[in-house]
Amino acid sequence: MKKTFQILTFALLFVANSINAQTMIQKNNIKLQSDRMTPEALWAMGRIGGYAASPDGKHIVYQVGYYSVKENKSHHILYVMDADGQNQKKLTTSAKNETDAAWLSDDRIAFITGGEIWTMNIDGSDRKQLSQTNGEVDGFLFSPDKKKVIIVKAIPFHDIIEKKPDDLPKTTGRVVNDLMYRHWDHYVETIPHPFVGDVTSDGITNLKDILEGQPYECPMEPFGGIEQLAWSIDSKKIAYTCRAKKGLEYSISTDSDIFLYDTTTGKAENLCKPADYKAPKIDPTKTMKYQSVNAPENLKNNVGYDQNPKFSPDGKYVAWISMERDGYEADRQRLCIYNLATGEKKYITESFDSNVDDFCWAPDSKTLYFIGVWHGTENLYSTNLKGIVTRHSNFQADFGSIQMLGNTNKIIAERHSYTEPADLYIIQPGIRSNFKSVVNTIPSGTAKSMIIQQITFENKHILDQLSKPSVEPRWTKTTTGEDLHYWVIKPPHFDPTKKYPTLLFCEGGPQSPVSQFWSYRWNFYIMASQGYVVIAPNRHGLPGFGQEWLEQISGDWTGQCMKDYLAAIDDAAANLPYVDKDRMGAVGASFGGFSVYYLAGHHDKRFKCFIAHDGAFNLEAMYTETEENWFSNWEYEDAYWNKDRSENARKTYENSPHRFVDQWDTPILCIHGELDYRINATQGMSAFNAARMKGIEAQLLIFPDENHWVLKPQNGVLWQRTFFNWLDRWLKK
């Protein structure tokens, strides 16, 4: 394996900035000495981020991140191009990050650098600083008339963690009085708030906190951004997402709402609930599935996640993504439309038995385009206001986000797959044409034809030097007699007469789809390039196969989903002649890591090694360690100390992986980040310690500075090297 990590000869990736002595990381030509993907090649790729079309639809500004392994940092820069992908121009010329670009007019762009809003011409000239916040801007959104702007800033928050005494400024102690004192990877001593201000020729003035005096977040942590706010078409009102809870209430509930804030009166109205709504009392140690908050008569009050509002172009409606039930973070995401004149709410994707993951209004205000997963791919759909859903694409690829191209009938989309990192595309839904591009015609009766044109080729200079793996879907029967879908990824230069070491990939979530994702850690391209066949099942509990299939996993983490994993790998071993059944491993992260820990005690000698990243090992400990308590409540159904706990809860705790270490007999690599407050690092350490005390060959890769993910370049390369060194040690003998 050591040679495979030395096959890249990089051209100079770093340009010294003589003004501030910082390092600028930029795209450069890279000459590979092999046609196989390696960790270094993966980290040399540019990563497309946000993008936006000019109001007239003629230009697109977009963001790309470049990473330096040597410097262990990233550089985010902006590009602009014509809407057909021509005349690309790099706008960023300094070592400073420039992000979050938006259009002020057809020829003026706003963006963030140094924590402030700046503006520039479309060619990058005439740069001016617009905000003065001491570098506190986390996001922004201009009103349609460009006279006002929303700025997201962090404000001090000491309702949960007490403020440090003034005479002890160097103390590292924290006095905590309630739950939700830390979230994802940080202690909660600040929360984001949206401020609205006036835009003048002199800059931004009269900033006012929309949630002044309220101890609530907007956007919601840990991942919410400016997409959780929207301006009305007349620039007078703001729709925003907020979970009006804190402490214990927050930790056990997923109930967020859409509020409508009037900039003239300063008053906000809840669009999800009546003014006199009072939440039912909740037992914080039990699942909300059976509590009164989720009783049928209460569900009309939008008690689940409601987020990401968008106004229709005619100003008559606001739409948002809505979950039905409280406490269930993986409930089906539906499109809700709200009639601003009548107050009527309507759900218009009820015939689509999967999630709406992103959406946008068409210019006619009668059509909404959305993306959603079905049978392992994230494709494009539309719905009208009556709820009639049409499928527009059927690619073996995923769309990651969509937006309209100005006021045209075209769509900009980010798309990726197992063999292609993200690039931007222009889509013309439902149009028949001989346009020389990729034309995708859906079979008659299922959807309209469409045209899709790729307009960025960010990593073509690297991909053209690599041999691709091949990817194909396969179906088998699981133990219930139902059809089970899984992906088969085969190495480059595949030889059907050979037998290959094979990996069973265990998905996280537990309800995240095994669709055509591109990951910079769990990357099937690099796994296949290192000589492995990958088997990636869409087991019970994953979206894209109907809500009944998805919900089966709750309360049954060690039942049917584990049988599905074994059904998939057994089918591959028995029926795919190139799969070497004597050289198989199982790998996964998060719930996938939990799955690996469980399979380690229940695999009946199928696997020769395991890798578990950030997995839950001891579910009793996990119940009180995790910061988002609604998750454990819904999935386990009861606190472990409840004497009246449900049968599912009893089964869950009795089948926790830590109870089966006595049956472990296979080498295992445990990986964890110490800033992971979702699944604490003690889980990975406990699994590793148990394996070694049992006398099993094991390794622990621990990152003191990473959360549930691995984000730093050198840590990422070490992750990949350790991953493949471990697999090679046990599967390539």
XYZ file of C-alpha atoms in Angstrom:
733
model
C 0.000 0.000 0.000
C 2.808 2.463 0.727
C 3.604 2.867 -2.964
C 0.029 3.808 -3.800
C 0.327 6.864 -1.578
C 3.376 8.096 -3.456
C 2.073 8.044 -7.019
C 1.194 11.715 -7.322
C 3.553 14.397 -8.468
C 1.920 17.701 -7.675
C 2.596 20.934 -9.461
C 2.972 23.884 -7.130
C -0.366 24.319 -5.299
C 0.497 27.279 -3.143
C 1.078 30.892 -4.026
C 2.608 33.129 -1.372
C 0.734 36.323 -0.702
C 3.364 39.006 -0.109
C 0.895 41.371 1.519
C -0.349 39.272 4.429
C 2.029 36.279 4.307
C -0.940 33.903 4.194
C -1.116 30.943 1.839
C -3.448 30.929 -1.131
C -4.567 27.520 -2.338
C -5.723 27.428 -5.932
C -6.594 25.064 -8.711
C -3.576 23.841 -10.629
C -2.630 21.241 -13.176
C -1.763 17.917 -11.575
C 0.103 15.128 -13.300
C -0.742 11.668 -11.977
C 1.632 8.758 -12.311
C -1.142 6.171 -12.073
C -4.739 5.922 -13.261
C -6.026 4.862 -9.825
C -7.694 7.216 -7.364
C -5.621 7.847 -4.223
C -6.175 9.917 -1.065
C -3.894 12.637 -2.416
C -5.837 12.850 -5.695
C -9.091 13.008 -3.792
C -7.884 15.922 -1.662
C -6.520 17.722 -4.735
C -10.035 18.047 -6.143
C -11.928 21.322 -6.091
C -15.259 21.196 -4.270
C -18.113 23.221 -5.707
C -20.173 24.997 -3.049
C -22.901 27.611 -3.362
C -24.022 29.140 -6.656
C -26.469 31.811 -7.835
C -27.844 33.105 -11.136
C -28.057 36.772 -12.047
C -31.607 38.201 -12.150
C -31.605 38.185 -15.956
C -30.419 34.552 -16.024
C -27.363 35.355 -18.144
C -24.602 34.714 -15.615
C -23.814 32.371 -12.733
C -21.504 33.047 -9.806
C -20.301 30.017 -7.860
C -17.918 28.985 -5.106
C -15.147 26.381 -5.109
C -13.045 25.169 -2.186
C -9.464 23.983 -2.695
C -7.521 22.105 -0.026
C -3.825 21.959 0.800
C -2.666 18.828 2.598
C 0.744 20.398 3.177
C -0.691 23.572 4.741
C -3.645 21.691 6.304
C -6.104 24.391 5.275
C -8.599 25.360 2.615
C -9.166 28.336 0.341
C -12.655 29.207 -0.933
C -12.865 31.313 -4.042
C -15.504 32.687 -6.416
C -15.929 32.263 -10.160
C -18.373 33.835 -12.598
C -19.401 32.501 -16.016
C -22.060 32.810 -18.675
C -25.129 30.679 -18.062
C -24.005 28.250 -20.773
C -20.693 27.662 -18.985
C -18.647 29.849 -21.297
C -16.269 32.696 -20.368
C -15.424 31.438 -16.893
C -13.525 34.018 -14.827
C -11.942 33.689 -11.385
C -13.014 36.613 -9.195
C -10.968 35.873 -6.080
C -7.353 37.024 -6.334
C -6.239 37.171 -2.682
C -5.476 34.583 -0.006
C -8.675 35.455 1.840
C -11.722 33.194 1.588
C -14.609 34.615 -0.425
C -17.955 32.860 -0.066
C -21.770 33.103 -0.149
C -22.038 35.071 -3.376
C -25.400 36.662 -4.288
C -26.532 39.133 -6.942
C -27.471 42.736 -6.163
C -28.196 43.408 -9.846
C -27.325 41.916 -13.213
C -23.788 43.273 -12.932
C -23.123 43.584 -9.165
C -22.266 40.747 -6.762
C -22.326 40.636 -2.950
C -20.207 38.155 -0.995
C -18.638 37.462 2.417
C -14.962 37.847 3.194
C -13.410 38.366 6.600
C -16.830 38.069 8.239
C -18.186 41.125 6.359
C -20.413 41.709 3.334
C -18.578 43.143 0.353
C -19.720 43.983 -3.169
C -17.963 43.966 -6.540
C -18.677 44.297 -10.217
C -19.282 41.213 -12.322
C -15.649 41.334 -13.465
C -14.334 41.506 -9.875
C -13.513 45.214 -9.940
C -14.676 48.056 -7.677
C -14.721 46.066 -4.425
C -16.440 47.830 -1.533
C -17.127 46.794 2.064
C -20.831 47.126 2.842
C -21.192 45.918 6.444
C -19.344 46.966 9.604
C -19.862 44.221 12.215
C -16.339 43.452 13.478
C -16.298 40.335 11.307
C -19.513 38.827 12.701
C -21.493 38.100 9.505
C -22.328 34.391 9.162
C -24.848 34.807 6.343
C -26.937 37.417 4.538
C -29.997 37.817 2.316
C -30.968 40.989 0.456
C -34.595 41.951 -0.027
C -35.923 41.843 -3.617
C -35.824 45.668 -3.838
C -32.255 45.610 -2.387
C -33.178 48.288 0.158
C -32.930 45.942 3.136
C -30.765 42.998 4.144
C -30.895 40.174 6.681
C -27.597 39.497 8.439
C -27.095 36.382 10.559
C -24.817 36.911 13.562
C -24.027 34.960 16.712
C -25.155 36.536 19.985
C -24.073 35.589 23.537
C -26.305 32.981 25.158
C -26.063 32.144 28.849
C -29.461 30.602 29.631
C -27.918 27.114 29.787
C -24.212 27.682 30.477
C -23.608 30.449 32.985
C -21.463 33.418 32.025
C -17.945 33.248 33.445
C -17.384 35.390 36.538
C -15.797 38.714 35.595
C -12.955 38.162 38.071
C -12.126 34.681 36.633
C -11.582 35.413 32.929
C -9.141 32.530 32.479
C -11.259 29.784 33.994
C -12.042 26.907 31.672
C -14.898 25.613 33.793
C -18.509 25.802 32.671
C -21.495 25.808 35.018
C -24.350 24.026 33.199
C -27.991 24.244 34.317
C -29.955 22.401 31.596
C -29.691 20.167 28.551
C -28.532 21.253 25.075
C -25.405 22.710 26.628
C -23.434 21.432 23.668
C -24.406 20.701 20.081
C -22.643 18.648 17.396
C -19.085 19.824 18.171
C -19.299 22.936 20.383
C -20.565 24.174 23.730
C -23.622 26.386 23.299
C -22.502 29.782 24.585
C -23.716 31.691 21.525
C -26.724 31.238 19.245
C -27.429 32.637 15.753
C -29.953 35.461 15.342
C -31.125 37.267 12.183
C -30.811 41.051 12.074
C -32.569 43.213 9.484
C -30.993 46.477 8.357
C -31.299 49.247 5.782
C -29.012 49.301 2.763
C -27.768 52.760 1.801
C -24.980 54.188 -0.331
C -22.920 54.408 2.858
C -23.437 50.763 3.848
C -25.807 48.909 6.162
C -27.476 50.785 9.017
C -30.192 50.380 11.658
C -29.598 46.690 12.321
C -32.423 45.212 14.374
C -32.547 41.733 15.908
C -35.702 40.012 14.637
C -35.640 37.730 17.705
C -34.550 40.394 20.157
C -34.846 39.133 23.723
C -35.763 35.583 22.628
C -33.482 32.678 23.651
C -34.059 30.801 20.382
C -31.965 30.055 17.300
C -32.490 31.216 13.764
C -31.144 29.584 11.684
C -31.364 26.331 13.626
C -28.170 24.623 14.683
C -26.118 22.711 13.851
C -26.536 22.883 10.063
C -29.098 25.582 9.292
C -28.102 28.489 7.064
C -29.626 31.402 5.206
C -31.973 28.994 3.386
C -34.055 29.040 6.568
C -35.111 32.641 5.869
C -36.873 34.261 2.905
C -38.073 37.712 1.835
C -41.592 38.358 0.596
C -41.810 39.629 -2.959
C -42.777 43.141 -1.803
C -39.707 43.264 0.512
C -41.876 43.997 3.559
C -41.984 40.625 5.315
C -39.557 37.874 6.259
C -40.433 34.192 6.642
C -38.055 32.464 9.011
C -37.523 29.083 10.638
C -37.339 28.797 14.420
C -37.666 26.155 17.096
C -39.018 28.236 19.962
C -37.573 26.008 22.663
C -34.470 25.746 24.834
C -32.867 23.361 27.318
C -34.662 20.100 28.029
C -37.614 21.104 25.825
C -35.289 21.666 22.896
C -33.348 18.436 23.434
C -36.417 16.193 23.168
C -38.370 17.989 20.418
C -38.042 18.520 16.666
C -40.941 20.989 16.567
C -39.845 24.017 14.538
C -42.164 26.509 12.864
C -42.296 29.068 10.071
C -42.854 32.611 11.320
C -43.786 35.676 9.259
C -42.103 38.851 10.472
C -43.405 42.275 9.420
C -40.511 44.734 9.030
C -42.839 47.727 9.444
C -44.507 46.652 12.701
C -41.781 44.397 14.132
C -44.388 41.707 14.888
C -44.155 38.013 13.979
C -46.945 35.533 13.236
C -46.618 31.753 13.488
C -47.835 30.263 10.184
C -47.800 26.706 11.523
C -49.842 26.993 14.714
C -52.837 28.980 15.959
C -52.110 31.867 18.309
C -53.623 30.008 21.267
C -51.713 26.765 20.692
C -50.301 25.170 23.822
C -47.999 22.196 23.494
C -49.106 19.065 25.382
C -47.021 17.921 28.315
C -44.330 15.467 27.263
C -42.573 12.676 29.161
C -38.912 13.281 28.256
C -37.930 9.648 28.882
C -40.283 8.102 26.332
C -40.785 8.227 22.601
C -43.185 10.890 21.377
C -44.554 8.367 18.903
C -47.357 7.447 21.312
C -47.705 10.724 23.235
C -50.524 13.219 22.806
C -48.369 15.718 20.916
C -48.545 13.307 17.961
C -52.220 12.439 18.351
C -54.120 12.803 15.037
C -56.019 15.888 16.220
C -52.746 17.660 17.029
C -50.849 16.918 13.812
C -52.693 19.727 11.998
C -50.546 22.105 14.081
C -47.320 21.179 12.256
C -45.609 19.715 15.311
C -42.602 18.312 13.391
C -39.728 20.004 11.561
C -40.886 22.911 9.374
C -38.104 24.766 7.589
C -36.707 26.491 4.490
C -39.549 28.816 3.404
C -39.728 30.228 -0.145
C -42.267 32.739 -1.486
C -43.955 32.174 -4.836
C -42.980 34.700 -7.532
C -46.508 36.167 -7.531
C -46.335 36.688 -3.752
C -49.505 34.690 -3.024
C -47.934 31.677 -1.328
C -45.063 30.641 0.864
C -43.884 27.033 0.600
C -41.680 25.088 2.968
C -40.450 21.591 3.806
C -42.551 20.020 6.553
C -42.392 16.898 8.702
C -45.580 15.723 10.357
C -44.563 14.374 13.786
C -42.656 15.751 16.760
C -39.546 13.930 17.969
C -38.932 12.122 14.671
C -36.028 13.651 12.760
C -36.387 11.207 9.852
C -40.101 11.714 9.214
C -41.089 12.162 5.569
C -40.274 15.639 4.261
C -43.329 17.021 2.453
C -43.916 20.242 0.549
C -46.401 22.488 2.335
C -47.866 25.577 0.653
C -49.500 28.348 2.665
C -51.994 30.749 1.093
C -51.091 34.153 2.514
C -54.559 35.565 1.832
C -56.631 32.748 3.363
C -54.218 31.062 5.780
C -54.931 27.677 4.185
C -52.167 25.041 4.350
C -51.896 22.265 1.794
C -49.424 19.402 1.328
C -48.716 18.855 -2.358
C -46.297 15.913 -2.482
C -48.443 13.331 -0.723
C -48.274 10.996 -3.733
C -44.463 10.936 -3.507
C -43.672 8.353 -0.836
C -40.216 9.728 -0.076
C -38.486 12.954 0.974
C -38.466 16.350 -0.691
C -34.816 17.319 -0.218
C -34.753 20.686 -1.997
C -37.239 22.690 -4.066
C -37.813 25.887 -6.016
C -40.791 27.768 -7.466
C -41.195 28.010 -11.244
C -41.843 31.540 -12.607
C -45.529 30.729 -13.196
C -46.137 30.320 -9.409
C -48.149 27.192 -10.252
C -45.304 24.673 -10.415
C -42.686 23.675 -7.881
C -39.652 21.622 -8.846
C -38.094 19.370 -6.240
C -35.505 16.643 -5.844
C -36.063 13.426 -3.948
C -34.631 9.950 -3.643
C -36.273 6.864 -5.137
C -34.630 3.457 -5.530
C -31.148 4.728 -4.789
C -30.994 7.914 -6.888
C -31.849 11.557 -6.197
C -33.737 12.817 -9.237
C -35.872 15.771 -10.400
C -39.636 15.994 -9.965
C -42.305 18.660 -10.126
C -45.708 19.175 -8.580
C -48.528 21.569 -9.280
C -50.646 23.230 -6.615
C -53.103 20.329 -6.796
C -50.437 17.831 -5.805
C -49.965 16.089 -9.161
C -46.334 14.911 -9.178
C -44.295 14.377 -12.358
C -40.893 12.768 -12.625
C -38.456 14.540 -14.944
C -35.237 12.542 -14.733
C -34.057 9.008 -14.258
C -30.285 9.301 -13.976
C -27.944 6.938 -12.188
C -26.731 10.050 -10.349
C -27.902 12.436 -7.639
C -29.009 16.035 -7.815
C -27.756 17.792 -4.688
C -29.593 21.124 -4.969
C -31.646 23.119 -7.478
C -32.711 26.701 -8.200
C -34.277 28.539 -11.124
C -32.026 30.268 -13.643
C -33.269 33.817 -13.062
C -36.795 34.243 -14.405
C -36.313 31.659 -17.151
C -37.865 28.211 -17.262
C -34.451 26.632 -16.838
C -32.992 25.194 -13.643
C -29.451 25.246 -12.252
C -28.588 22.034 -10.430
C -25.605 20.547 -8.661
C -25.165 16.897 -9.627
C -22.795 14.112 -8.559
C -22.478 10.327 -8.500
C -20.228 7.543 -7.223
C -17.838 8.263 -10.102
C -18.276 12.040 -10.544
C -17.768 14.781 -7.932
C -20.125 17.748 -7.923
C -20.523 19.925 -11.006
C -23.166 22.387 -12.147
C -25.757 21.657 -14.833
C -28.506 23.543 -16.647
C -31.796 21.683 -16.972
C -34.727 22.343 -19.291
C -37.539 20.213 -17.855
C -40.181 18.918 -20.213
C -38.695 20.363 -23.395
C -38.015 18.268 -26.503
C -35.049 19.434 -28.543
C -32.148 18.300 -30.660
C -29.785 20.364 -28.498
C -26.358 18.713 -28.632
C -26.003 17.708 -25.012
C -27.033 14.893 -22.722
C -30.696 14.191 -23.500
C -32.617 12.127 -21.000
C -35.998 10.814 -22.097
C -38.091 9.136 -19.427
C -40.177 6.145 -20.600
C -43.643 7.064 -21.836
C -46.212 7.414 -19.097
C -43.787 8.119 -16.266
C -42.465 11.590 -17.018
C -41.662 14.239 -19.594
C -38.444 14.472 -21.552
C -35.783 16.933 -20.469
C -32.446 18.372 -21.553
C -29.443 18.631 -19.265
C -26.201 20.452 -20.069
C -23.068 20.271 -17.913
C -21.593 23.762 -17.474
C -18.699 23.211 -15.057
C -15.927 20.621 -15.318
C -14.129 21.436 -12.094
C -12.099 18.234 -11.790
C -11.907 17.118 -15.421
C -8.117 17.570 -15.415
C -7.886 14.909 -12.679
C -10.726 12.614 -13.740
C -9.410 12.349 -17.294
C -6.260 10.721 -15.905
C -8.178 8.132 -13.888
C -9.827 4.862 -14.850
C -13.371 4.746 -13.544
C -14.923 2.013 -11.472
C -18.151 0.575 -12.856
C -21.422 0.870 -10.963
C -24.555 -1.206 -11.354
C -27.732 -1.809 -9.356
C -28.717 -5.284 -8.245
C -31.788 -6.691 -6.512
C -32.177 -9.723 -4.297
C -34.732 -11.024 -1.821
C -34.389 -10.320 1.860
C -35.690 -12.607 4.608
C -39.145 -10.981 4.483
C -39.532 -11.914 0.826
C -39.294 -8.254 -0.194
C -37.011 -6.986 -2.914
C -33.725 -5.531 -1.615
C -31.758 -3.084 -3.759
C -27.996 -2.784 -3.538
C -25.252 -1.129 -5.529
C -22.261 -3.072 -6.843
C -19.127 -1.001 -7.452
C -16.356 -2.819 -9.329
C -12.673 -1.821 -9.623
C -11.180 -0.075 -12.661
C -9.761 -2.491 -15.246
C -12.195 -5.065 -13.896
C -11.395 -8.648 -14.861
C -14.469 -10.907 -14.558
C -12.257 -13.979 -14.307
C -10.591 -12.757 -11.117
C -11.851 -12.846 -7.545
C -11.706 -9.581 -5.607
C -11.703 -8.753 -1.906
C -15.134 -7.325 -1.133
C -16.506 -4.739 1.284
C -19.997 -4.576 2.739
C -20.817 -0.885 3.194
C -23.123 -0.120 6.141
C -24.976 3.197 5.829
C -25.412 5.731 8.622
C -28.372 7.853 9.600
C -29.878 5.379 10.375
C -32.221 6.752 7.699
C -29.883 8.290 5.110
C -30.183 6.994 1.538
C -27.566 4.889 -0.201
C -28.001 6.969 -3.324
C -25.350 8.115 -5.788
C -23.489 10.297 -3.280
C -19.948 11.582 -3.646
C -18.047 11.649 -0.342
C -14.507 12.728 0.464
C -14.245 9.996 3.103
C -16.716 7.226 2.327
C -15.832 7.358 -1.329
C -16.632 4.264 -3.390
C -14.441 5.449 -6.283
C -11.302 5.243 -4.147
C -12.392 1.973 -2.497
C -12.815 0.355 -5.895
C -9.566 1.924 -7.140
C -7.715 0.200 -4.305
C -8.899 -3.142 -5.692
C -12.116 -3.752 -3.747
C -15.599 -4.661 -4.876
C -18.115 -2.667 -2.805
C -21.598 -3.955 -1.927
C -23.827 -1.073 -0.739
C -27.353 -2.165 0.288
C -30.438 0.010 0.605
C -31.570 -1.923 3.668
C -34.775 -1.433 5.639
C -34.743 1.989 7.250
C -33.595 3.940 4.193
C -35.698 6.403 2.161
C -36.639 5.847 -1.462
C -38.618 2.639 -0.997
C -41.714 3.967 0.740
C -42.389 5.188 4.246
C -43.245 1.741 5.609
C -39.827 0.431 4.526
C -38.108 3.468 6.052
C -39.887 3.362 9.406
C -39.355 -0.347 9.978
C -35.973 0.306 11.569
C -37.184 2.447 14.492
C -37.191 0.211 17.554
C -35.532 -2.573 15.556
C -31.908 -1.568 15.054
C -30.597 -5.129 15.291
C -33.382 -6.956 13.489
C -34.430 -6.714 9.865
C -31.821 -4.186 8.785
C -29.032 -6.533 9.894
C -30.708 -9.410 8.059
C -30.774 -7.191 4.973
C -27.031 -6.559 5.216
C -26.343 -10.281 5.402
C -28.840 -11.027 2.608
C -27.032 -8.596 0.302
C -23.503 -9.813 1.020
C -24.630 -13.464 0.883
C -26.291 -12.873 -2.493
C -23.133 -11.217 -3.804
C -20.899 -13.989 -2.476
C -23.100 -16.708 -3.957
C -24.011 -15.176 -7.307
C -21.268 -12.743 -8.305
C -18.330 -14.960 -9.334
C -15.784 -12.162 -8.890
C -16.626 -11.716 -5.170
C -14.152 -13.607 -3.004
C -16.233 -14.929 -0.111
C -13.042 -15.744 1.784
C -11.860 -12.112 1.724
C -14.757 -9.949 2.843
C -14.856 -7.013 5.265
C -17.617 -4.795 6.680
C -17.223 -1.024 7.064
C -19.435 1.881 8.115
C -19.846 5.139 10.035
C -22.365 6.446 12.573
C -25.274 3.964 12.429
C -23.026 2.132 9.999
C -20.390 1.994 12.736
C -23.019 0.662 15.133
C -23.905 -1.933 12.483
C -20.268 -3.023 12.272
C -20.022 -3.365 16.053
C -23.181 -5.476 16.049
C -22.151 -7.622 13.076
C -18.808 -8.275 14.790
C -20.741 -10.460 17.229
C -23.198 -11.949 14.718
C -21.482 -12.553 11.373
C -20.872 -16.317 11.567
C -17.319 -16.055 10.183
C -18.389 -14.179 7.026
C -15.943 -11.300 7.476
C -12.196 -11.192 7.894
C -12.041 -7.631 9.279
C -14.179 -4.671 10.345
C -13.930 -0.869 10.348
C -16.291 1.214 12.512
C -16.191 5.025 12.415
C -18.076 7.066 15.062
C -20.388 4.181 15.826
C -22.569 3.640 18.876
C -21.258 0.700 20.894
C -23.146 0.865 24.201
C -26.745 2.026 23.692
C -27.429 2.592 27.379
C -24.514 5.025 27.519
C -25.489 6.514 24.152
C -29.003 7.294 25.440
C -27.765 9.914 27.894
C -24.524 10.906 26.146
C -25.963 12.236 22.899
C -26.982 15.890 22.759
C -30.151 15.537 20.645
C -32.234 13.398 22.972
C -35.228 13.211 20.640
C -33.181 10.840 18.475
C -32.639 8.178 21.131
C -36.164 8.589 22.422
C -37.727 7.844 19.049
C -35.323 5.098 18.044
C -35.086 3.251 21.379
C -38.599 4.209 22.619
C -37.709 4.447 26.324
C -35.038 5.445 28.780
C -33.181 2.329 29.880
C -34.158 2.905 33.516
C -37.917 2.892 32.899
C -39.399 -0.219 34.491
C -42.407 -0.035 32.142
C -40.269 0.248 29.013
C -41.695 -1.065 25.767
C -40.836 -4.391 24.185
C -38.875 -2.570 21.473
C -36.874 -0.731 24.132
C -36.134 -3.943 25.989
C -34.992 -5.577 22.751
C -32.893 -2.554 21.795
C -30.915 -2.446 25.029
C -30.556 -6.218 25.274
C -29.092 -6.302 21.751
C -26.621 -3.455 22.219
C -23.309 -4.421 20.546
C -21.347 -4.191 23.788
C -23.283 -7.179 25.127
C -21.828 -9.466 22.437
C -18.114 -8.801 22.734
C -17.799 -12.343 24.041
C -18.607 -13.450 20.469
C -16.088 -11.125 18.784
C -13.386 -13.042 16.929
C -12.336 -10.749 14.056
C -9.831 -7.869 13.732
C -11.435 -4.433 14.049
C -10.370 -0.823 13.438
C -12.235 1.769 15.542
C -12.193 5.439 14.467
C -13.610 8.377 16.415
C -13.427 12.148 16.824
C -13.247 13.625 20.313
C -15.370 16.612 19.275
C -18.184 14.267 18.304
C -20.989 15.164 20.700
C -23.582 13.226 18.689
C -21.912 9.872 19.375
C -19.271 10.481 22.000
C -15.687 9.297 21.544
C -16.012 7.075 24.613
C -18.073 4.757 22.409
C -15.176 4.109 20.015
C -12.645 3.920 22.831
C -14.806 1.403 24.692
C -15.102 -0.811 21.612
C -11.350 -0.717 20.998
C -10.546 -1.398 24.660
C -12.983 -4.308 24.721
C -11.449 -5.838 21.593
C -7.913 -5.635 22.939
C -8.913 -6.986 26.359
C -10.606 -9.852 24.527
C -7.312 -10.545 22.748
C -8.554 -9.451 19.308
C -6.285 -7.614 16.859
C -7.487 -3.999 16.854
C -6.495 -0.420 16.090
C -7.883 2.883 17.338
C -7.637 6.013 15.186
C -8.631 8.916 17.429
C -8.886 12.566 16.326
C -8.867 15.097 19.203
C -9.856 17.923 16.819
C -12.581 16.320 14.652
C -16.328 15.947 15.150
C -18.675 13.324 13.661
C -16.848 13.984 10.392
C -13.178 14.312 9.425
C -12.690 17.761 7.910
C -9.007 18.716 8.085
C -6.867 17.744 5.065
C -4.044 15.924 6.867
C -6.532 14.140 9.110
C -8.447 13.133 5.988
C -5.380 11.642 4.339
C -4.435 9.811 7.546
C -8.004 8.478 7.690
C -7.758 7.066 4.155
C -4.286 5.615 4.663
C -5.256 3.934 7.935
C -8.487 2.663 6.373
C -6.765 0.954 3.422
C -3.733 -0.237 5.364
C -6.108 -2.067 7.690
C -8.131 -3.582 4.851
C -5.022 -4.601 2.919
C -3.540 -6.233 5.996
C -6.470 -8.613 6.379
C -8.026 -8.894 2.904
C -5.070 -8.914 0.518
C -3.042 -11.729 1.986
